[in-house]
XYZ file of C-alpha atoms in Angstrom:
473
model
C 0.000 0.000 0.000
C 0.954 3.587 -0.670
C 2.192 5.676 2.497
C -0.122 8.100 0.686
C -3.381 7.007 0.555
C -5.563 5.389 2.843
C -6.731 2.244 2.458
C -9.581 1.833 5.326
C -10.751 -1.407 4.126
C -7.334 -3.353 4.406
C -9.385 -6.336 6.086
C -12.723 -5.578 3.967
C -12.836 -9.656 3.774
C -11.696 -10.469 7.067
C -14.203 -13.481 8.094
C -15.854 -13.164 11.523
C -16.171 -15.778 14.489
C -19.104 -17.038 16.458
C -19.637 -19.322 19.068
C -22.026 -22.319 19.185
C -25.442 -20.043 19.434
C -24.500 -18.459 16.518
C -23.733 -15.568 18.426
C -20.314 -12.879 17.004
C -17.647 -13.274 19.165
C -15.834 -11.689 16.681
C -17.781 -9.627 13.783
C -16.808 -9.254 10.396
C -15.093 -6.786 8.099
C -13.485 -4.990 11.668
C -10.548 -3.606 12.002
C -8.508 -2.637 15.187
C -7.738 1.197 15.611
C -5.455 1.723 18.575
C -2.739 -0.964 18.529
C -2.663 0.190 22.269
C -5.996 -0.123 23.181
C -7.691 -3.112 21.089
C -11.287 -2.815 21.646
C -11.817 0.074 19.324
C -12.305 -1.104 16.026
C -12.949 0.594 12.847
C -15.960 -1.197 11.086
C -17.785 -0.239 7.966
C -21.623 0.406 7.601
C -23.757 1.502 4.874
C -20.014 2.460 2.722
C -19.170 4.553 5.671
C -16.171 3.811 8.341
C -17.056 4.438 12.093
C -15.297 3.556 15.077
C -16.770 1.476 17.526
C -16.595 0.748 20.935
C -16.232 -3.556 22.305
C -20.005 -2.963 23.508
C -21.505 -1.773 20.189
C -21.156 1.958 21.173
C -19.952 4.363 18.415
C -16.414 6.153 19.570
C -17.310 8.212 15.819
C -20.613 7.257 14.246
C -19.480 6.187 10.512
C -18.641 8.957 8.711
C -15.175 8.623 7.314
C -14.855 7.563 3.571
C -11.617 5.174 4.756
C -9.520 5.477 8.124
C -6.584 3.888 9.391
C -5.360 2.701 12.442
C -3.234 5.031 15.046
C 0.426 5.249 14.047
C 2.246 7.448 16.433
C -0.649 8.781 17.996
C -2.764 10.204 14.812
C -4.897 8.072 12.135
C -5.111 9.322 8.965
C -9.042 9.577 7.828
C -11.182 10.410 4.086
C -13.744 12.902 4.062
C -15.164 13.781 0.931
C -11.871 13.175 -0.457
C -9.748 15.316 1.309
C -7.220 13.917 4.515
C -6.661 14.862 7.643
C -5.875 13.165 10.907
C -7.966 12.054 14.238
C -6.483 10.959 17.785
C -7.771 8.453 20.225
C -10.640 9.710 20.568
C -11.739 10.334 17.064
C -11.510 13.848 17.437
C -10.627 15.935 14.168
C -6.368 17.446 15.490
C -5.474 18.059 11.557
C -8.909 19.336 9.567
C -9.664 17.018 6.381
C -7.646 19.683 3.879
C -5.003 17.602 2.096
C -4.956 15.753 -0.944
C -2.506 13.577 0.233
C -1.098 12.496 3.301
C 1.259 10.537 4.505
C 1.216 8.669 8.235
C 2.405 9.878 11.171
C 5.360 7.780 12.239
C 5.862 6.436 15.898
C 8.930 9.081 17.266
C 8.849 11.739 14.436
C 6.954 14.727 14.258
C 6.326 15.711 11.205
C 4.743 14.082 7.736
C 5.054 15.051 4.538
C 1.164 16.072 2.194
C 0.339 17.646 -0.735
C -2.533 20.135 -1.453
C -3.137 21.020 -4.335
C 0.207 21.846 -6.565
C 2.197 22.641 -3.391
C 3.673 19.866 -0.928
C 5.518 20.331 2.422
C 5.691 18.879 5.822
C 3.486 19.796 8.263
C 4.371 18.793 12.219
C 1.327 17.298 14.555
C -0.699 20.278 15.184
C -1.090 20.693 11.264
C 0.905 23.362 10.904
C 3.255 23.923 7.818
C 7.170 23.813 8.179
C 7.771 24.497 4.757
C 5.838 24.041 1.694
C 6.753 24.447 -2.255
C 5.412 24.068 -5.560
C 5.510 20.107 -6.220
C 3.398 17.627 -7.207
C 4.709 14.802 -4.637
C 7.247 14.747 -1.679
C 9.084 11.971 -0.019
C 11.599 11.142 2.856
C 14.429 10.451 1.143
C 16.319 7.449 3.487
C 19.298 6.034 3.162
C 20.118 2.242 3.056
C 23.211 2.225 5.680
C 24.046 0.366 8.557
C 21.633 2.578 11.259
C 18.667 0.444 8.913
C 17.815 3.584 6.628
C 18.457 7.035 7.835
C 16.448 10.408 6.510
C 19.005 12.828 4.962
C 16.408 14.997 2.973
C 13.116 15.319 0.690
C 12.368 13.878 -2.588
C 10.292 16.223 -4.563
C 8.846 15.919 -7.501
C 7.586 18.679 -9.999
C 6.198 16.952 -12.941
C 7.989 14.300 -14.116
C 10.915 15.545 -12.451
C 12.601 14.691 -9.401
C 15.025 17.129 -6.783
C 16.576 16.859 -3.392
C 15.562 19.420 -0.526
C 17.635 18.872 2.745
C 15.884 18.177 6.455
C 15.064 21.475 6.540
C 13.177 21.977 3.002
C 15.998 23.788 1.244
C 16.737 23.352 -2.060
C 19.830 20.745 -2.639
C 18.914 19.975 -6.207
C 16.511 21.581 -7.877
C 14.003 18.986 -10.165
C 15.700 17.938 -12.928
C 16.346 14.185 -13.062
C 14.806 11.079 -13.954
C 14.392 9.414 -10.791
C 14.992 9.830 -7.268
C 18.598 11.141 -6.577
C 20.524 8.341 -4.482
C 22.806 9.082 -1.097
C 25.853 6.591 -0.986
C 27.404 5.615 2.567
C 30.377 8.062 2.302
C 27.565 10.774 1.601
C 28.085 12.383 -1.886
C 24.680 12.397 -4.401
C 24.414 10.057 -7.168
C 21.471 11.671 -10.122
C 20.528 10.757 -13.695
C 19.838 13.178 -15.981
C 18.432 12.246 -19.706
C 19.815 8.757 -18.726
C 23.370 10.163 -17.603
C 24.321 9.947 -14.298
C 25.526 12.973 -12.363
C 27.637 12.940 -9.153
C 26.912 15.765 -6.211
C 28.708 16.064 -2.299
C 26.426 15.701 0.253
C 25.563 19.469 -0.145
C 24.668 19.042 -3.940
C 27.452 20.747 -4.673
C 28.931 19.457 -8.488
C 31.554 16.159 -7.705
C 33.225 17.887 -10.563
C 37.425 17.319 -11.777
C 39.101 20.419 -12.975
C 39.938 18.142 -15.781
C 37.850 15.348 -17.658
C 35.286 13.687 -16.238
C 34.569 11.124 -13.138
C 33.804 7.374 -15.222
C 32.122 5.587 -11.887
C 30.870 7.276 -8.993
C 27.897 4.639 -8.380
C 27.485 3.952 -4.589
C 29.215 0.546 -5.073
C 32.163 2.531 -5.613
C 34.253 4.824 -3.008
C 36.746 7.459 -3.427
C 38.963 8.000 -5.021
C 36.875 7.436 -8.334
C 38.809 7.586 -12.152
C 38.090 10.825 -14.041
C 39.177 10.666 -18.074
C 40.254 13.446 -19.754
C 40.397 12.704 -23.754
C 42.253 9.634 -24.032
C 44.017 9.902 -20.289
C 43.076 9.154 -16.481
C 43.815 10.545 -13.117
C 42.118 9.808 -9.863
C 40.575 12.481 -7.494
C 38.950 12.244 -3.963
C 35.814 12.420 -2.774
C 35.426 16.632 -3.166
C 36.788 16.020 -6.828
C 40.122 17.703 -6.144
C 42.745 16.089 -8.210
C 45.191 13.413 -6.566
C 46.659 12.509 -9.762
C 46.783 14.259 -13.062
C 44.843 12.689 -16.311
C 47.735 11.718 -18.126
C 48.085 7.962 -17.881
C 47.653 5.341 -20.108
C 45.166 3.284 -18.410
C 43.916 2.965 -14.869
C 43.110 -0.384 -13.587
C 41.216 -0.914 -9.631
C 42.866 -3.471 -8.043
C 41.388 -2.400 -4.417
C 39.466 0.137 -3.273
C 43.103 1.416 -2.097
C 45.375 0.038 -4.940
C 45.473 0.754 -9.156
C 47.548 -0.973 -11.500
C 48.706 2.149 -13.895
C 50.247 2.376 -17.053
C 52.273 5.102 -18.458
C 54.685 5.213 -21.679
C 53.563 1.641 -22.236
C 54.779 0.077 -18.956
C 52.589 -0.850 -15.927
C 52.955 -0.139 -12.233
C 51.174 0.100 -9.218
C 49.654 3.579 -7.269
C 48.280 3.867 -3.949
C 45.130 5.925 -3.004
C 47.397 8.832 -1.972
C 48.490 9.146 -6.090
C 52.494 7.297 -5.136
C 53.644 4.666 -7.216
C 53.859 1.595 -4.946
C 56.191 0.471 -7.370
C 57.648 2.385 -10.796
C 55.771 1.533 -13.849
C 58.159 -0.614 -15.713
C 56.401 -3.718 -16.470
C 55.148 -5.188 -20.057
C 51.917 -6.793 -17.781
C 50.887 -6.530 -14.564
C 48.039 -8.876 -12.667
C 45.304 -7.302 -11.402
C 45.938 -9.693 -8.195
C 46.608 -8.583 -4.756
C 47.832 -11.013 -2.741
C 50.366 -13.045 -5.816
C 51.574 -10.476 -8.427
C 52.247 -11.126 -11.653
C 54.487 -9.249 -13.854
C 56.055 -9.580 -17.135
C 59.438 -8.600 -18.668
C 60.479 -9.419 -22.094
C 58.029 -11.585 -22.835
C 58.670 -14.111 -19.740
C 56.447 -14.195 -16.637
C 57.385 -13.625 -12.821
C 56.363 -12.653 -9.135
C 56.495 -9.757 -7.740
C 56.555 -8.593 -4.222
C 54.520 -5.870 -2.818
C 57.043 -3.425 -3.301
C 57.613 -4.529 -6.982
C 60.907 -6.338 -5.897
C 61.116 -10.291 -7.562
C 60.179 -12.642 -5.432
C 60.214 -15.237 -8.614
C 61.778 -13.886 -11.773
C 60.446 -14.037 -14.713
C 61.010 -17.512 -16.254
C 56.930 -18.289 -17.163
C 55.462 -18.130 -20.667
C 52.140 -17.494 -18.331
C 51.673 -17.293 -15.301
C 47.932 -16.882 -13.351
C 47.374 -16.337 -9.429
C 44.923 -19.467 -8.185
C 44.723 -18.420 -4.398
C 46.600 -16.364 -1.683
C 49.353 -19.055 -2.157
C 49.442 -20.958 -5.340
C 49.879 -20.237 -9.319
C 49.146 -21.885 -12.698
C 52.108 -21.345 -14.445
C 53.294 -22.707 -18.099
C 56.822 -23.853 -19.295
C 57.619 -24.914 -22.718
C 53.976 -25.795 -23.301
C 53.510 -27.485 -20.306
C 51.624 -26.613 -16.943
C 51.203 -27.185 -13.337
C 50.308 -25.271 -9.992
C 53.064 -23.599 -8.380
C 53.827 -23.016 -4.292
C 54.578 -19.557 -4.717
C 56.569 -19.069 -1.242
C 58.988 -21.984 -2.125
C 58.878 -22.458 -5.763
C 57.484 -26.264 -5.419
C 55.375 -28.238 -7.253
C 51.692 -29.032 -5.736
C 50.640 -30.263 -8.853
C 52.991 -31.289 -11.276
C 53.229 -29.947 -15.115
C 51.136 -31.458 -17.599
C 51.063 -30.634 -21.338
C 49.131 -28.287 -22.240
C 47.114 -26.008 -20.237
C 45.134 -26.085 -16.698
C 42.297 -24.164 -14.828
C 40.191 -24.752 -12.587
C 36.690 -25.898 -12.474
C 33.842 -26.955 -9.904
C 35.568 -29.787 -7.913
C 38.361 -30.334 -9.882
C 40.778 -29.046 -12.133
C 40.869 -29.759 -16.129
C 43.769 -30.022 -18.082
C 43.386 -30.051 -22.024
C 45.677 -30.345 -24.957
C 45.039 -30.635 -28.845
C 42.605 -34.319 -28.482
C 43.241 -35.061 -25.040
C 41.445 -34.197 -21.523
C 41.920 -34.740 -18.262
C 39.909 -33.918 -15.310
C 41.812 -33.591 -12.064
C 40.803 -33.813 -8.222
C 41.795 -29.964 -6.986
C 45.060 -31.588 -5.177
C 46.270 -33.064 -8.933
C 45.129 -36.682 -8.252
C 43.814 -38.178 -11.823
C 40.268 -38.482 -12.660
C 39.385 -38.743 -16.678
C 41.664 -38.553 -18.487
C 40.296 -39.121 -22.180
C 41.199 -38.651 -25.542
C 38.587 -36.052 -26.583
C 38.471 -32.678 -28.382
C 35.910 -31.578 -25.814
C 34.917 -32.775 -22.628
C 32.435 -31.209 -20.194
C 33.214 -29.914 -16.711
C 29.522 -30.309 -15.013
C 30.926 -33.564 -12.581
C 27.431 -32.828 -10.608
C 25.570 -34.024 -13.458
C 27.091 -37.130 -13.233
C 27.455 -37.541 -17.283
C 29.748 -35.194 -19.023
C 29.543 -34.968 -22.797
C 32.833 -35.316 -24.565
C 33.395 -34.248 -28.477
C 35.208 -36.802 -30.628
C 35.735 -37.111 -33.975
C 33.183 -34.430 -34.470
C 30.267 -36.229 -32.664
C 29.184 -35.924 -29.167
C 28.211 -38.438 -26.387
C 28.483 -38.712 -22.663
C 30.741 -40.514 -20.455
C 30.556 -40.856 -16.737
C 32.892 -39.413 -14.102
C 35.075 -42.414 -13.663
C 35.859 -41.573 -17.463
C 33.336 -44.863 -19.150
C 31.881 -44.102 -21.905
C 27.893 -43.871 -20.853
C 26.428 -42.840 -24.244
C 28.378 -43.443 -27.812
C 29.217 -40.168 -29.552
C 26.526 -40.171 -32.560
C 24.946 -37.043 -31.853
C 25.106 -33.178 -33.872
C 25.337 -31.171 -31.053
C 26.479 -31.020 -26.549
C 23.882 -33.265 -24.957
C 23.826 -32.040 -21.332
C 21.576 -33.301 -18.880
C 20.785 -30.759 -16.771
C 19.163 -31.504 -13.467
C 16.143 -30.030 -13.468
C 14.845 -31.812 -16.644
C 14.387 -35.155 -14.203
C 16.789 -38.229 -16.093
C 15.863 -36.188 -19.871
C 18.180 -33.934 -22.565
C 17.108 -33.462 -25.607
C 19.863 -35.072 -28.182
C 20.185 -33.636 -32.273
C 20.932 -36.469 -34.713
C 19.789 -36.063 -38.263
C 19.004 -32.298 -38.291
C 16.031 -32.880 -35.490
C 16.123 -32.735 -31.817
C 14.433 -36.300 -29.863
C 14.193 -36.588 -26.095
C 16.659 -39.532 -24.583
C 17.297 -41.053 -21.085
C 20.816 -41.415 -19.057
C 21.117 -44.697 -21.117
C 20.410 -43.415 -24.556
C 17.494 -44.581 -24.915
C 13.922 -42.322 -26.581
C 11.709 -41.630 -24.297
C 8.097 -42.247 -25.219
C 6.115 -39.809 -25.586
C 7.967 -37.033 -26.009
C 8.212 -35.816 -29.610
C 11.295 -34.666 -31.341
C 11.275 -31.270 -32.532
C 12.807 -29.523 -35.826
C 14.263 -26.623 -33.396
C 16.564 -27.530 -29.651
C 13.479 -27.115 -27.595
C 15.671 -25.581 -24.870
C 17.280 -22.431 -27.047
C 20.412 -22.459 -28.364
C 23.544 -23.828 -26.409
C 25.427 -21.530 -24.207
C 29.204 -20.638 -24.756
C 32.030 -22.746 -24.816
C 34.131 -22.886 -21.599
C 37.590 -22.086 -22.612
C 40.423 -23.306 -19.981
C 43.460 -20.861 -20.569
C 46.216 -19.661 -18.069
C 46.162 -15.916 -19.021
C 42.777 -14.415 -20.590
């Protein structure tokens, strides 16, 4: 329901309850007023809400077009389609004068209405606290930690939205698509015409003196990239510059760390614009923990301070976790201890990456799928082989057909079909298999399933994309 209208019949179809005689214990279509005090309820006669008493009495004989229960002391109430608010004891404390209205809440003390083309907030008395030309206003909240704090008013003029602050002055005037957003660290996120626009918390412009800011979104955090032309720089928060636009490329490999590259060679910054290390690198990881960097043509590890800690010997080199690499020598690879330069699993040729539960390990008509310690699991002489071990049948390409085997690497299902045949768990024990140009419905042994018919089109869509195992993308 709308904070804005009233919907006074919320339990219009609430069934009643009797006892044996017949007699209500509870009547129908009620509604409880005061949370506090349940025995006034709000019932509905003759298309008219009343409040009545436990004993049959009227509190307010029906009158009201829709009511709602207390919240923080006032219910909102329709008369003759205008608003207003009643306390406890029906009594009229805000007249019926407002097109809209919006509930008191329990522990503030104002509300935002409109009436007519203006809107405001008006406090519990009824009185105004400020009021402009708009056709809607809004608490703006934030999503943050404290579960959603106020930090202005949404307005809207048209089809228009701005930003007033707590007090009902002007932050941004209406000019924007949609509500303007408030990130944790405070600044404004707007769209404009379907570009977005980046304020500080006092709608000030987050503006560079150079270029302009690529990603300000609230999932990102100062300092944000600006571009000038065909260059980047960072600034901070305000939009003063930390570093100049006049690198390469900018890369976030933190919130706190870049990789940057200037005159062709890569290095690292920090958040306060100093290289953590001298850009002098052909490629650079966008890793933290294991760093990868590359000098004529050969892969090695770097340090945090840029120093070797493995030099560059690799023809590719990838970090797998806080402690281990793939790496590839003369055409063959393995997983590397980084810390000691040992073997955890040893070099295979080819190439290796890792999958769900395992790790695969292709060459030119051969794969090999291996537990994620480097034991042997399939290995098969395939083109293709699928990585999907929960499925429990993988299909494998060979000699330009496809068919499944199982995961101790038997052949399940011959290769004689067109096209992948996956079967996917939620088809129950089905896939749907192409042989001569048509697509028929077969079971985990092969075999057609009756009735099912095949069908001139895959009745799933097409296939996804090929998984492609490489060391370095």
């Amino acid at each position: 329901m709308d904070e804005g209208t009233i919907s006074g019949s919320s339990n219009e179809t609430k069934p009643g309850i009797i006892d044996r005689t017949g007699k209500w214990i509870e009547p129908p279509v009620i509604n409880i007023f005061d949370p506090d005090e349940r025995s006034i309820r709000i019932v509905l006669v003759n298309a008219l809400w009343g409040l009545q008493r436990s004993d049959r009495s009227w509190l307010v004989k029906p009158q009201f077009n829709a009511v709602d229960a207390l919240s923080g002391g006032l219910a909102r109430v329709r008369v003759s389609g205008k608003i207003g608010f009643v306390d406890r004891s029906g009594r009229f404390v805000i007249d019926p004068v407002f097109d809209e209205a919006w509930a008191f809440k329990p522990g503030l003390e104002n509300t935002p209405v409109r009436q007519g083309g203006h809107a405001g907030v008006i406090d519990r008395t009824g009185a105004w606290t400020f009021r402009i030309p708009a056709s809607g206003l809004y608490r703006a909240v934030a999503s943050d930690r404290n579960g959603g704090t106020q930090f202005g008013w949404h307005f809207q003029q048209g089809r228009r939205w701005g930003l007033l602050d707590l007090e009902g002055r002007i932050l941004l005037k209406a000019g924007f698509d949609q509500p303007v957003q408030r990130c944790s660290d405070g600044h404004l996120v707007a769209s404009e015409d379907g570009q977005r626009l980046y304020f500080k918390s006092d709608g000030g412009p987050l503006e560079p003196q150079e270029g302009r800011i690529l990603d300000a979104s609230c999932g990102s955090r100062a300092p944000y990239i600006v571009k000038a032309g065909d260059k980047f720089g960072l600034v901070d928060g305000d939009g003063k510059e930390i570093i100049p636009p006049a690198l390469d490329a900018l890369i976030t490999v933190t919130k706190d760390i870049w990789n940057a590259k200037r005159d062709g060679k890569w290095g690292r910054l920090g958040s306060d614009g100093r290289w953590l290390f001298e850009p002098k690198f052909d490629y650079l990881s966008h890793s933290d923990s294991i760093i990868v960097a590359a000098t004529e043509a050969k892969r090695g590890f770097l340090n945090a301070d840029g120093s070797w800690l493995i030099e560059p010997r690799f023809d590719a080199a990838r970090p797998r976790d806080s402690g281990t690499a793939f790496v590839t020598v003369d055409g063959s690879t393995g997983i590397i201890r980084v810390n000691d330069q040992s073997w955890t699993v040893a070099p295979r040729p080819g190439v290796m990456c890792d999958i769900p539960y395992g790790i695969l390990s292709q060459r030119e008509g051969h794969r090999s799928i291996l537990s994620p310690s480097g034991e042997p699991w399939i290995d098969a002489h395939v083109d293709r082989l699928g990585i999907d071990l929960e499925t429990g049948l993988l299909p494998f390409l060979a000699d330009g057909k496809w068919g499944l085997m199982d995961t101790a690497g038997k052949v399940a299902i011959q290769p004689t079909y067109d096209a992948q045949v996956s079967f996917r768990p939620s088809l129950r024990g089905i896939a749907w298999a192409k042989h001569d140009g048509r697509w028929c419905p077969i079971d985990r042994r092969g075999h057609d399933v009756p009735g099912l018919a095949c069908t001139e089109r895959p009745p799933l869509g097409e296939g996804g994309g090929y998984f492609r195992c490489v060391v370095e993308p």
